[in-house]
XYZ file of C-alpha atoms in Angstrom:
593
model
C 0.000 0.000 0.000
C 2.787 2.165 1.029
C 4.584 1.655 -2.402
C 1.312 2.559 -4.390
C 0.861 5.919 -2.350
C 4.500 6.632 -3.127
C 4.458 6.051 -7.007
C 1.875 8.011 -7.379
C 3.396 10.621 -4.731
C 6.176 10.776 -8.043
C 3.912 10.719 -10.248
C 2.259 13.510 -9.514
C 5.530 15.128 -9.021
C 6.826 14.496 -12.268
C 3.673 15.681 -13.994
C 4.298 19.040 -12.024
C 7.679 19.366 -13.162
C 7.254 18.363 -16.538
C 3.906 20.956 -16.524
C 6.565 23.374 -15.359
C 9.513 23.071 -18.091
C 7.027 23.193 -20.643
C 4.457 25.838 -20.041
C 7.007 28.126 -18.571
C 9.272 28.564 -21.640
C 6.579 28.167 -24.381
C 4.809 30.556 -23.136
C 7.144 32.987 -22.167
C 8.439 32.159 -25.757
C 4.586 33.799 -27.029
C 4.868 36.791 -24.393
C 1.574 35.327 -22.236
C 1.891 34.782 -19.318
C 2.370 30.710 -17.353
C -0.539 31.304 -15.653
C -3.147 30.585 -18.190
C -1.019 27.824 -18.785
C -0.533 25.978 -15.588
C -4.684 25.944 -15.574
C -4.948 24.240 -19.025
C -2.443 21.759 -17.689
C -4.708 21.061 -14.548
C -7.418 20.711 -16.616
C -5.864 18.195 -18.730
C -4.824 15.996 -16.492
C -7.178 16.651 -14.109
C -10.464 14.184 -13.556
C -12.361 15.926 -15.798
C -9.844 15.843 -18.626
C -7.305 12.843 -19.667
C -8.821 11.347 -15.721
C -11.657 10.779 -17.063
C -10.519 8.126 -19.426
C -7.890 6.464 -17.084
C -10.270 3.315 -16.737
C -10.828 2.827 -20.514
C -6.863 3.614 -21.020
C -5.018 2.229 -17.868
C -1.944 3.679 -19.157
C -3.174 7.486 -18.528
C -2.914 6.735 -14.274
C 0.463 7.570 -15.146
C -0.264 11.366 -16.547
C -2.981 12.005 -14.652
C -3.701 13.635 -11.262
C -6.513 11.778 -9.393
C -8.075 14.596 -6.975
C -6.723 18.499 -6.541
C -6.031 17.136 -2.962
C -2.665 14.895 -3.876
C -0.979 18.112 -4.841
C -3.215 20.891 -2.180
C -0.307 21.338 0.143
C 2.527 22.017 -2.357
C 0.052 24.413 -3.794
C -0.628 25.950 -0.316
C 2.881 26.509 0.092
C 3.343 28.393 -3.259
C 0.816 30.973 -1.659
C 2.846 31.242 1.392
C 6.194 32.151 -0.636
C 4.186 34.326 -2.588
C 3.521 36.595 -0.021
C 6.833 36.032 2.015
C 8.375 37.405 -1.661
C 5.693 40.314 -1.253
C 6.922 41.046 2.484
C 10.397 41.217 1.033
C 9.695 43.905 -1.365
C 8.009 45.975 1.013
C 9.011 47.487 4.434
C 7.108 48.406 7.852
C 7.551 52.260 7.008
C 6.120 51.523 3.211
C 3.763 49.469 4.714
C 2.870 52.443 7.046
C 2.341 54.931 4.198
C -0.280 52.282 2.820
C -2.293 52.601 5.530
C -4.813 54.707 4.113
C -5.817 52.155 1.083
C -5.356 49.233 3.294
C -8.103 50.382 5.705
C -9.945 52.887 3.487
C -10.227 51.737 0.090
C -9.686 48.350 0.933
C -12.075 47.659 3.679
C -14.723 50.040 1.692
C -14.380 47.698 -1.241
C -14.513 44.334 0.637
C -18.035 46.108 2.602
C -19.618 47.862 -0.570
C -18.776 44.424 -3.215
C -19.641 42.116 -0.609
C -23.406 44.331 0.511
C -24.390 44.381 -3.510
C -23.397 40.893 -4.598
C -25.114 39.628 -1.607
C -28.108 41.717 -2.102
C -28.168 40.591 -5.654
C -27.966 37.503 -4.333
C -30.920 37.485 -1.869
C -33.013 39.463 -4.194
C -32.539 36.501 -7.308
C -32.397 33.129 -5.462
C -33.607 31.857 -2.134
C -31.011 32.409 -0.045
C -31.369 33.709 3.275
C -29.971 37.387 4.251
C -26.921 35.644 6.247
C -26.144 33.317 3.287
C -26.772 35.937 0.809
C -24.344 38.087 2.620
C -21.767 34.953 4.004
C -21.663 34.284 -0.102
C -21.364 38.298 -1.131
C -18.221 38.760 1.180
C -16.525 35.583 -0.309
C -17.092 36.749 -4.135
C -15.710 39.940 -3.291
C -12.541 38.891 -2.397
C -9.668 38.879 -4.694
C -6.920 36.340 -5.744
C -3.666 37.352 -4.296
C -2.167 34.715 -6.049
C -2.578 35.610 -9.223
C -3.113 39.459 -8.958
C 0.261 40.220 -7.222
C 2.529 38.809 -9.727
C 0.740 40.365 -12.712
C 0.286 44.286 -11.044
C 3.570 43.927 -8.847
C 3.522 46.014 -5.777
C 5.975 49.198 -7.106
C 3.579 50.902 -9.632
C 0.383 52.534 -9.052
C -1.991 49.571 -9.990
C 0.308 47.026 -7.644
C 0.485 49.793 -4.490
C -3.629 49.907 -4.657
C -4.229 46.227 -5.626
C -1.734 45.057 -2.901
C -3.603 47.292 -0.316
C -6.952 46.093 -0.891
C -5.540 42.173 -1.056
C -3.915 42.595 1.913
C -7.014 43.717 3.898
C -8.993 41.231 2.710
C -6.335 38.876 3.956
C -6.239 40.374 7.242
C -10.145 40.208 7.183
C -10.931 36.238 6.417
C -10.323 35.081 9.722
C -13.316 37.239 11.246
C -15.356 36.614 7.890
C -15.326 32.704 8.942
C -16.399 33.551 12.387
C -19.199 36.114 11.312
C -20.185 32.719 9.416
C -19.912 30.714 12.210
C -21.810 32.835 14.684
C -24.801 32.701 11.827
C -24.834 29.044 11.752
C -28.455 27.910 12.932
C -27.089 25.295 15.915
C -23.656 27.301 16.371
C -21.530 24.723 18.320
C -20.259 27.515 20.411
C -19.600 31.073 21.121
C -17.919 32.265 18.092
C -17.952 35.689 19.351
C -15.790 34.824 21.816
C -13.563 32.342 19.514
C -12.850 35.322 17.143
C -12.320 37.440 20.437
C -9.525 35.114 22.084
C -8.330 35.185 17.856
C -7.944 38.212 17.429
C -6.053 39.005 20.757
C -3.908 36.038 20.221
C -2.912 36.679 16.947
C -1.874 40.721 18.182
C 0.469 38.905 20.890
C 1.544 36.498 18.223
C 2.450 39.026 15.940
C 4.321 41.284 18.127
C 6.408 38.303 19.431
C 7.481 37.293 15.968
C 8.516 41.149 15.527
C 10.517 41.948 18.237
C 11.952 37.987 18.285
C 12.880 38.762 14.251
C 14.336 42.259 14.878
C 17.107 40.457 17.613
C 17.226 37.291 15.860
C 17.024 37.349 12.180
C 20.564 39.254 11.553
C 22.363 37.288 13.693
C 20.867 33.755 12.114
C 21.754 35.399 8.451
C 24.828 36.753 9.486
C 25.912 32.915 10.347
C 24.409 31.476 7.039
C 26.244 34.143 5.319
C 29.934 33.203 7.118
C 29.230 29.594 6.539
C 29.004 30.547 2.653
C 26.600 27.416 2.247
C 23.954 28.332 -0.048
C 22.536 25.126 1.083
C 22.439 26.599 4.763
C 20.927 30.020 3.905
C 18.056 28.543 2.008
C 17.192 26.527 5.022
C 17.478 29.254 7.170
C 14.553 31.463 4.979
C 12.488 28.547 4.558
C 12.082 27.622 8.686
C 11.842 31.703 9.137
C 8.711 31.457 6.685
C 7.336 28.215 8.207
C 7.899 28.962 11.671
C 6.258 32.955 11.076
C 3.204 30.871 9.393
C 2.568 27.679 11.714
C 2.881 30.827 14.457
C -0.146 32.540 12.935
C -1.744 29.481 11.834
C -1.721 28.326 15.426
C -4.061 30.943 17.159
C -6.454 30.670 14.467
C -4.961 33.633 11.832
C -4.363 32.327 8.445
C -0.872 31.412 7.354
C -0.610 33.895 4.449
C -0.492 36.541 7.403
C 2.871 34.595 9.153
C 4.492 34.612 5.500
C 4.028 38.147 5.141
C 5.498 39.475 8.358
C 8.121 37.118 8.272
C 9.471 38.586 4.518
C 8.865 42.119 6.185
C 10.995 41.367 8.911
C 13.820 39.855 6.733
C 13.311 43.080 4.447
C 14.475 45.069 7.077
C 17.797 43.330 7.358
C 20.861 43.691 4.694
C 20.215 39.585 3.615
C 16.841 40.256 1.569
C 18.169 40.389 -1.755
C 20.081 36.928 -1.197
C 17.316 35.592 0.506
C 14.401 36.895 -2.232
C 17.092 35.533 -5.491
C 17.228 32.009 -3.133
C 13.542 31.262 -2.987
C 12.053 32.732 -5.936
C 12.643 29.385 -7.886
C 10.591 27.593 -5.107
C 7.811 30.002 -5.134
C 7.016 30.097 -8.700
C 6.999 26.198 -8.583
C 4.880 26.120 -6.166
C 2.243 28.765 -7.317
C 2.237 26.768 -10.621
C 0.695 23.658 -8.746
C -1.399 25.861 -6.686
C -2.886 26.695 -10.325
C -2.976 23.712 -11.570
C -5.198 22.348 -8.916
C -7.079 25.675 -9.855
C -7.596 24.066 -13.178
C -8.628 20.538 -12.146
C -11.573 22.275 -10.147
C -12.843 23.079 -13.558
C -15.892 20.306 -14.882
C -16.531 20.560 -18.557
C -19.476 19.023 -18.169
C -21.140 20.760 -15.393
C -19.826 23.580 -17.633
C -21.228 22.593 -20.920
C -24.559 22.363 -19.061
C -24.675 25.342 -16.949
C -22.806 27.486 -19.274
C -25.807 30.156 -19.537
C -25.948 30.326 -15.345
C -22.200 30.135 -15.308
C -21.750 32.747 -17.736
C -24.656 35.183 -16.361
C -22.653 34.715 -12.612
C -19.321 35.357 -13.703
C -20.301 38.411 -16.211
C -22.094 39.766 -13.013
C -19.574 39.560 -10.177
C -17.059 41.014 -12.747
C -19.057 43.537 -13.235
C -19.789 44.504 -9.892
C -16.673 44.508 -8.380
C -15.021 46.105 -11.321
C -17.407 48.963 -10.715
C -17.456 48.906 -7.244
C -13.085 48.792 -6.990
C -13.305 51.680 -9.718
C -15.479 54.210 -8.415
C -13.649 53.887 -4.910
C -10.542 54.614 -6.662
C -11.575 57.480 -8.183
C -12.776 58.881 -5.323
C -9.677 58.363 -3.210
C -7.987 60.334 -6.224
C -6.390 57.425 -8.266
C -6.082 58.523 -11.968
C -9.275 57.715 -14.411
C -6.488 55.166 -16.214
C -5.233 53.094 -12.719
C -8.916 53.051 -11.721
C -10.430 51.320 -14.256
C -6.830 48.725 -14.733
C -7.175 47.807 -10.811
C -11.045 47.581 -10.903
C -10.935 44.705 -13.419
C -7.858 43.127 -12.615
C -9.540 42.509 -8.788
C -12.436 41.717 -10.697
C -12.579 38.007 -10.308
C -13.267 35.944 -6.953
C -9.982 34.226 -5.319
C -8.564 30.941 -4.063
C -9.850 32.371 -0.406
C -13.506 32.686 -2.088
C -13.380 28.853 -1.598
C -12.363 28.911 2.181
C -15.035 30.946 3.040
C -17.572 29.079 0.798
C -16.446 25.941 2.669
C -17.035 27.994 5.856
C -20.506 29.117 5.063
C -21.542 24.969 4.368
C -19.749 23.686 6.944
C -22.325 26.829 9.137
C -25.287 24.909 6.988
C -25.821 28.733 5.510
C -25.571 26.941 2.008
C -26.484 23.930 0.125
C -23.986 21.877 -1.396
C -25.122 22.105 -4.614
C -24.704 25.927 -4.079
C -21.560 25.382 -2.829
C -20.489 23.476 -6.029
C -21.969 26.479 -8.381
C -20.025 29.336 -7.113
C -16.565 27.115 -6.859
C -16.940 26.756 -10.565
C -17.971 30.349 -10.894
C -14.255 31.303 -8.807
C -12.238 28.389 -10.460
C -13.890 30.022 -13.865
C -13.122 33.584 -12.500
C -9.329 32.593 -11.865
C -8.557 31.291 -15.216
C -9.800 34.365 -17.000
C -7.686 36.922 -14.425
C -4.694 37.516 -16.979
C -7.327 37.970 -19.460
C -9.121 40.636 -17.297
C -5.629 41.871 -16.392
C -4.747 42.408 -20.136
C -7.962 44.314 -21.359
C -7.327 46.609 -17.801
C -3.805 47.558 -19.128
C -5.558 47.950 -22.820
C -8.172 50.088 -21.539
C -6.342 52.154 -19.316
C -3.801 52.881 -21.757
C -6.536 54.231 -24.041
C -7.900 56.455 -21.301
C -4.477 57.665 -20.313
C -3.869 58.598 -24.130
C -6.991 59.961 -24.582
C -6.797 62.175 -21.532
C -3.722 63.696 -22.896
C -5.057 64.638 -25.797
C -8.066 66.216 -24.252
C -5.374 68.238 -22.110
C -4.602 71.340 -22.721
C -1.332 73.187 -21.477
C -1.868 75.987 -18.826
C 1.330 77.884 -19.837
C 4.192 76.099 -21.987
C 6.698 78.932 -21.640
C 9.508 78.988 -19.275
C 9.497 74.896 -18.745
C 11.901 72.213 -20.175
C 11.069 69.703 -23.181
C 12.529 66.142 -22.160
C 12.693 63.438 -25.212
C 12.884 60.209 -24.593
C 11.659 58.628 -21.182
C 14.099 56.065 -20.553
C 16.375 55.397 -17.621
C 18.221 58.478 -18.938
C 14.946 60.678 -19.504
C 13.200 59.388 -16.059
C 16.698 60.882 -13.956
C 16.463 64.223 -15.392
C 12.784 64.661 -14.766
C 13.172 63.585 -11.365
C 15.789 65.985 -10.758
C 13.936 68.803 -12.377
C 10.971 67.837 -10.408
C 13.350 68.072 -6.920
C 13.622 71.444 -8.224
C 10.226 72.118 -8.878
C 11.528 73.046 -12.564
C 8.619 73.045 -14.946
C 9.058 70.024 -17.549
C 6.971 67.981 -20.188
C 8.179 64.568 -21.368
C 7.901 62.716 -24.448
C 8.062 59.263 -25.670
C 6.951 57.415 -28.788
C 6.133 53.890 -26.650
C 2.552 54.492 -25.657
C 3.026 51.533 -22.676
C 5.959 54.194 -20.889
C 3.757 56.995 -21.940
C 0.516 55.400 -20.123
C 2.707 53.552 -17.117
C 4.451 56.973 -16.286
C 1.131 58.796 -16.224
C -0.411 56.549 -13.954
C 2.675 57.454 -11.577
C 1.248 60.951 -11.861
C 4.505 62.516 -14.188
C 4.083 64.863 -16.533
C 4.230 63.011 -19.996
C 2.765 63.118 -23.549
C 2.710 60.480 -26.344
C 4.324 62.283 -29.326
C 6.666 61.066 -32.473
C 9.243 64.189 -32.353
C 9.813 62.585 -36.000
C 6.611 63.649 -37.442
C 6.576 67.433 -38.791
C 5.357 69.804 -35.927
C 4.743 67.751 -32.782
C 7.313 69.695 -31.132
C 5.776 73.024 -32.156
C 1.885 72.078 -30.478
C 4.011 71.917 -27.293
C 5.323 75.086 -27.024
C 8.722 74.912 -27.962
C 9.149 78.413 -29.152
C 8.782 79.418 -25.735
C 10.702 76.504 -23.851
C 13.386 77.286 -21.669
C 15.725 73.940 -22.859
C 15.066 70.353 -24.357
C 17.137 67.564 -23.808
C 17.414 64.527 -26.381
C 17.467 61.615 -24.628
C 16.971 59.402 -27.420
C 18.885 56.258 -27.498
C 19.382 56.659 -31.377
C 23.009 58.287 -32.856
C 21.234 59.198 -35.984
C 17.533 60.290 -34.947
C 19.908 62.832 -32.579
C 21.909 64.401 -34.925
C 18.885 64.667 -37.572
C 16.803 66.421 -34.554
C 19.705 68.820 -33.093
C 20.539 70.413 -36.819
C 16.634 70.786 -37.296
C 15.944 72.236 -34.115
C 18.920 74.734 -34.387
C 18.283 75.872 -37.669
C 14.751 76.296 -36.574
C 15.801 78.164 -33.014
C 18.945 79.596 -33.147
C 18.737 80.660 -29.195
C 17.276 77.313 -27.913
C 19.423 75.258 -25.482
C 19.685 71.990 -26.542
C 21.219 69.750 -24.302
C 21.931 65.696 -26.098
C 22.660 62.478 -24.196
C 25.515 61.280 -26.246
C 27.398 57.633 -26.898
C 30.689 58.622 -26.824
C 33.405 61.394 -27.312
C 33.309 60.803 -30.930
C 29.364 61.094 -30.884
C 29.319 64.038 -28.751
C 31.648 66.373 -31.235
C 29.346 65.458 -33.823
C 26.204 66.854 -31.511
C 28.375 70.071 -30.975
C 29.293 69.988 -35.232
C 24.922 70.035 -35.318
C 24.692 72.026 -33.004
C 23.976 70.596 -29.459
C 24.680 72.999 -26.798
C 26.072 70.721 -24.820
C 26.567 66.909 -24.983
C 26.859 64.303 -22.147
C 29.304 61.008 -23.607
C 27.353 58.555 -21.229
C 30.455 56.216 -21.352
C 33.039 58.350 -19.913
C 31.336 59.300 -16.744
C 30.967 55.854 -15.894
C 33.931 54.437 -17.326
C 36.020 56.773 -14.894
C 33.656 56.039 -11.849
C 34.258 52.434 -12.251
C 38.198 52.974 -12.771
C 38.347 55.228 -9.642
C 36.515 52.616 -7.472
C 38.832 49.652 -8.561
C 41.821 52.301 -7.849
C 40.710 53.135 -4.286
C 39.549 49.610 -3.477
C 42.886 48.743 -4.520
C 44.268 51.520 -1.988
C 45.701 54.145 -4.194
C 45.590 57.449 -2.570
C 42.695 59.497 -3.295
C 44.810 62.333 -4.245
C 46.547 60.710 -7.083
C 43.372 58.726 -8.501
C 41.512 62.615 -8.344
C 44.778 63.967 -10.151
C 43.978 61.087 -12.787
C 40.769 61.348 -13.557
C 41.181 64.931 -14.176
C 43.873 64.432 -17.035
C 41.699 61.683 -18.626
C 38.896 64.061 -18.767
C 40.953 67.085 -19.815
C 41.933 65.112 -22.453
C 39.063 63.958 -23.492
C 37.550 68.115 -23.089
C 40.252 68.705 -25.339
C 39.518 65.858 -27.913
C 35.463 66.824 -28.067
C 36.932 70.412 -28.646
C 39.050 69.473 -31.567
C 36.669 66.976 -33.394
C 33.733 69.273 -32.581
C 35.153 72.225 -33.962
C 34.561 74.256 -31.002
C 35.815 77.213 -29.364
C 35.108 76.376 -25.679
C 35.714 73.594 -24.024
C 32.813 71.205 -23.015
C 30.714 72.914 -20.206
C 29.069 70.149 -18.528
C 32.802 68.407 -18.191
C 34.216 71.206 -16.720
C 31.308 72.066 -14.200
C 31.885 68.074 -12.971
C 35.465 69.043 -12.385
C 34.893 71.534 -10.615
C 32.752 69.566 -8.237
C 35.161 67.420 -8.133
C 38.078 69.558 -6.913
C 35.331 71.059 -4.452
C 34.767 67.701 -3.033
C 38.897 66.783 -2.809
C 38.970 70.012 -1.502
């Protein structure tokens, strides 16, 4: 019996892996994303797909997963280093200045969603108003799982969709005990279970923070002089499991553990190590989480409930996509990030089918109910990155279209950026420090939308096109920068825009030396070789970790760049040297000064 269990322990296994190393490169290969993927695969293999057939063909036992229960844990565990990841990218003081979309927009969403879906509910079926409501809360809830690696947590769509995910993780323990207390024989005081909870899980909390502020840097710091990678991996693995069998323990779900314990760690100098060391483990794991996802799927309940299934999924999408939306707006998110985050929460989440199983094992619902909405929420997940990618489409159109319906206030005295790169996104950051009037450009209408959703002053335009520099003003700029990185497109644009404005500074990122005299030959006012600068930081760091004197290395750097002031002169034909060289010199002799 024992030797059955385990074959088909490694069978399942080697399914998942196999399931991994092809979905992950073929479709990263097509630019979608594994997600959509790892679903088809569960449904393949799953009982409804090639399972169903494993009696007529014996030989599919051995491709075939038998229940979403063989691989459950694994998949649980992909959600826990999901959000242990999460914690690492975040921080207690980010975390702080969160606070008011964690408990304003997201606990108004999670009320507002859950109070009209369950309405809905009551007012179409023959639920009762605690069922009604028990099965409103749960479709409002959102897949962390899937959300958080699309949106991210850095941009504007991943800050608010990471706020409201994180309440309603914070909120599904007291959800199951609202449930519980409505059950019709409850087996015991829930409101004093979710009391003793909730105080428990503070005290919990606080004991894993101040025992991971003493104890973390010293347990890394031993890892680290042991240079075992072996070691250190094992070390952030029992810091995630011990943080989540901690929560898990009093009654708060793990999820919660995984996320303070990646906070904690992202507080010490080790999270970068310790985030490049698990993130092969976590995207493993989320893949089998989804493919038990797609197992959950029945095509034939499916092929003969598709009009119900269809009317219930079309309707909780719309809700909460409305619902997510308008709060947005009214907390002041841009028209663009609104309507992205609205439908990427759209769908129900993994949790939705905790809480269902709450509400049946409180007798609220049937379990033919029960059934319905799971296939609704496994149905919801596997059209998320769809949602996800007509968000980003639509937003992008409202973004562009709002620009165009913009109209400048005053475009004199302010500075005309090309290009929003790396290169373009420094300077306006650093004119914006200065509170420096700018307007950036940028042909790729994905930067153009991303960087407007940030709140940055940016328009779509194709400086190539006749005139799309003169709507903007440019007779009255005070400077414009070419940031462009294109030799040719640079030189074309600095001889047209100095034959065209003979006064206008026109300052040009530039390759090298040899590119930057030809700028000045065009034109340019000044030109920046991007090269040299960080050719001679590098050299003076290798000098000075090497321990040559400052003094000398200083002394140095100053004839290479003389030299190369002198060069630019020569091939540029000009009579002064370089200003922007000189005025880093002089810093520099300030600073060895």
């Amino acid at each position: 019996m024992e030797t059955t269990a385990d074959g088909a322990s490694l069978g399942n296994a080697l399914i998942v892996l196999g399931a991994a190393g092809i979905v992950i490169p073929a479709f990263a290969r097509f630019r979608i994303t594994p997600v959509i993927g790892f679903i088809l695969v569960g449904l393949l293999v799953g009982p409804s797909g090639l399972g169903s057939l494993a009696d007529e063909y014996p030989w599919l036992q051995h491709v075939t997963i038998e229940s979403a229960d063989d691989i459950a844990l694994f998949g649980e565990f992909g959600i826990i280093l999901l959000l242990f990841s999460i914690g690492l990218e975040l921080s207690f003081r980010r975390l702080w200045q969160l606070r008011r979309l964690v408990f304003g927009v997201g606990a108004a969403e999670l009320l507002f969603s859950g109070l009209i879906l369950g309405g809905a509910l009551y007012m179409l079926g023959s639920l009762s108003t605690p069922a009604a409501i028990g099965l409103g809360v749960a479709l409002a809830l959102s897949s962390t799982a899937l959300v958080l690696p699309i949106a991210g947590t850095k941009s504007a769509v991943g800050r608010a969709s990471f706020s409201m995910l994180l309440f309603e993780d914070l909120a599904i323990v007291p959800i199951i005990f609202i449930l519980g207390a409505f059950a019709p024989n409850p087996a015991g005081n829930n409101t004093e279970l979710l009391l003793t909870t909730l105080w428990q899980g503070m005290l919990v909390v606080a004991i894993l923070a101040v025992a991971g502020w003493f104890l973390l840097p010293r347990i890394f710091s031993q890892a680290a002089r042991a240079k075992d990678p072996e070691l250190f991996l094992a070390a952030s693995l029992l810091v995630v499991i011990v943080a989540a069998l901690a929560t898990a323990a009093v009654g708060l779900s793990p999820i919660v553990g995984a996320l303070l314990a990646g906070l904690m760690i992202a507080e010490t100098e080790y999270h970068g190590e310790v985030e490049a060391i698990t993130a092969p483990f976590k995207g493993l794991a989320l893949g089998v989480f989804l493919i038990s996802v797609g197992m959950g799927l029945n095509l034939e309940t499916i092929a003969r409930q598709w009009p119900l299934l269809a009317a219930a999924v079309i309707g909780v999408v719309a809700i909460k996509a409305t619902v997510t939306a308008l709060l947005l707006r009214f907390s002041g998110a841009r028209r663009g990030t609104a309507a992205e985050v609205g439908l990427l929460m759209a769908s129900p989440s993994e949790t939705t089918l905790i809480v269902l199983a709450a509400a049946l094992h409180a007798q609220l619902i049937t379990r033919n109910t029960a059934e319905f909405w799971q296939l609704v929420t496994a149905i919801g997940l596997t059209i998320t990155p769809l949602l996800a990618r007509v968000g980003h489409d639509i937003s992008r159109r409202i973004e562009m279209g709002s620009a165009d319906a913009e109209e400048d206030v005053d475009p004199s005295n302010r500075t005309i950026i090309v290009g929003f790169g790396r290169v373009g996104r420094t300077v306006v950051e650093l004119l914006k420090k200065h509170e420096r009037p700018y307007i950036a450009l940028d042909a790729d209408i994905d930067t153009v939308a991303s960087a407007r959703r940030e709140g940055l002053a940016i328009r779509f335009a194709d400086v190539a096109r006749p005139n799309s520099l003169a709507k903007l003003g440019i007779e009255q700029a005070d400077a414009i920068v070419l940031t462009m990185d294109d030799p040719v497109q640079q030189l074309r644009m600095t001889r047209m825009l100095r034959q065209k404005y003979p006064d206008l500074p026109i300052i040009c990122r530039a390759r090298d030396a040899d590119h930057a005299a030809e700028l000045y030959r065009s034109g340019a006012t000044d030109a920046v070789p991007e090269t040299l600068e960080s050719s001679l930081q590098l050299a003076e760091a290798v000098l000075i970790d090497l321990g040559v004197p400052m003094g000398p290395v200083v002394a140095s750097i100053h004839d290479i760049r003389a030299k190369m002031r002198q060069d630019i002169m020569t091939k540029g034909e000009l009579e002064r040297e370089p200003r922007i060289q000189r005025v880093r010199m002089a810093g520099l002799m300030d600073d060895k000064r």
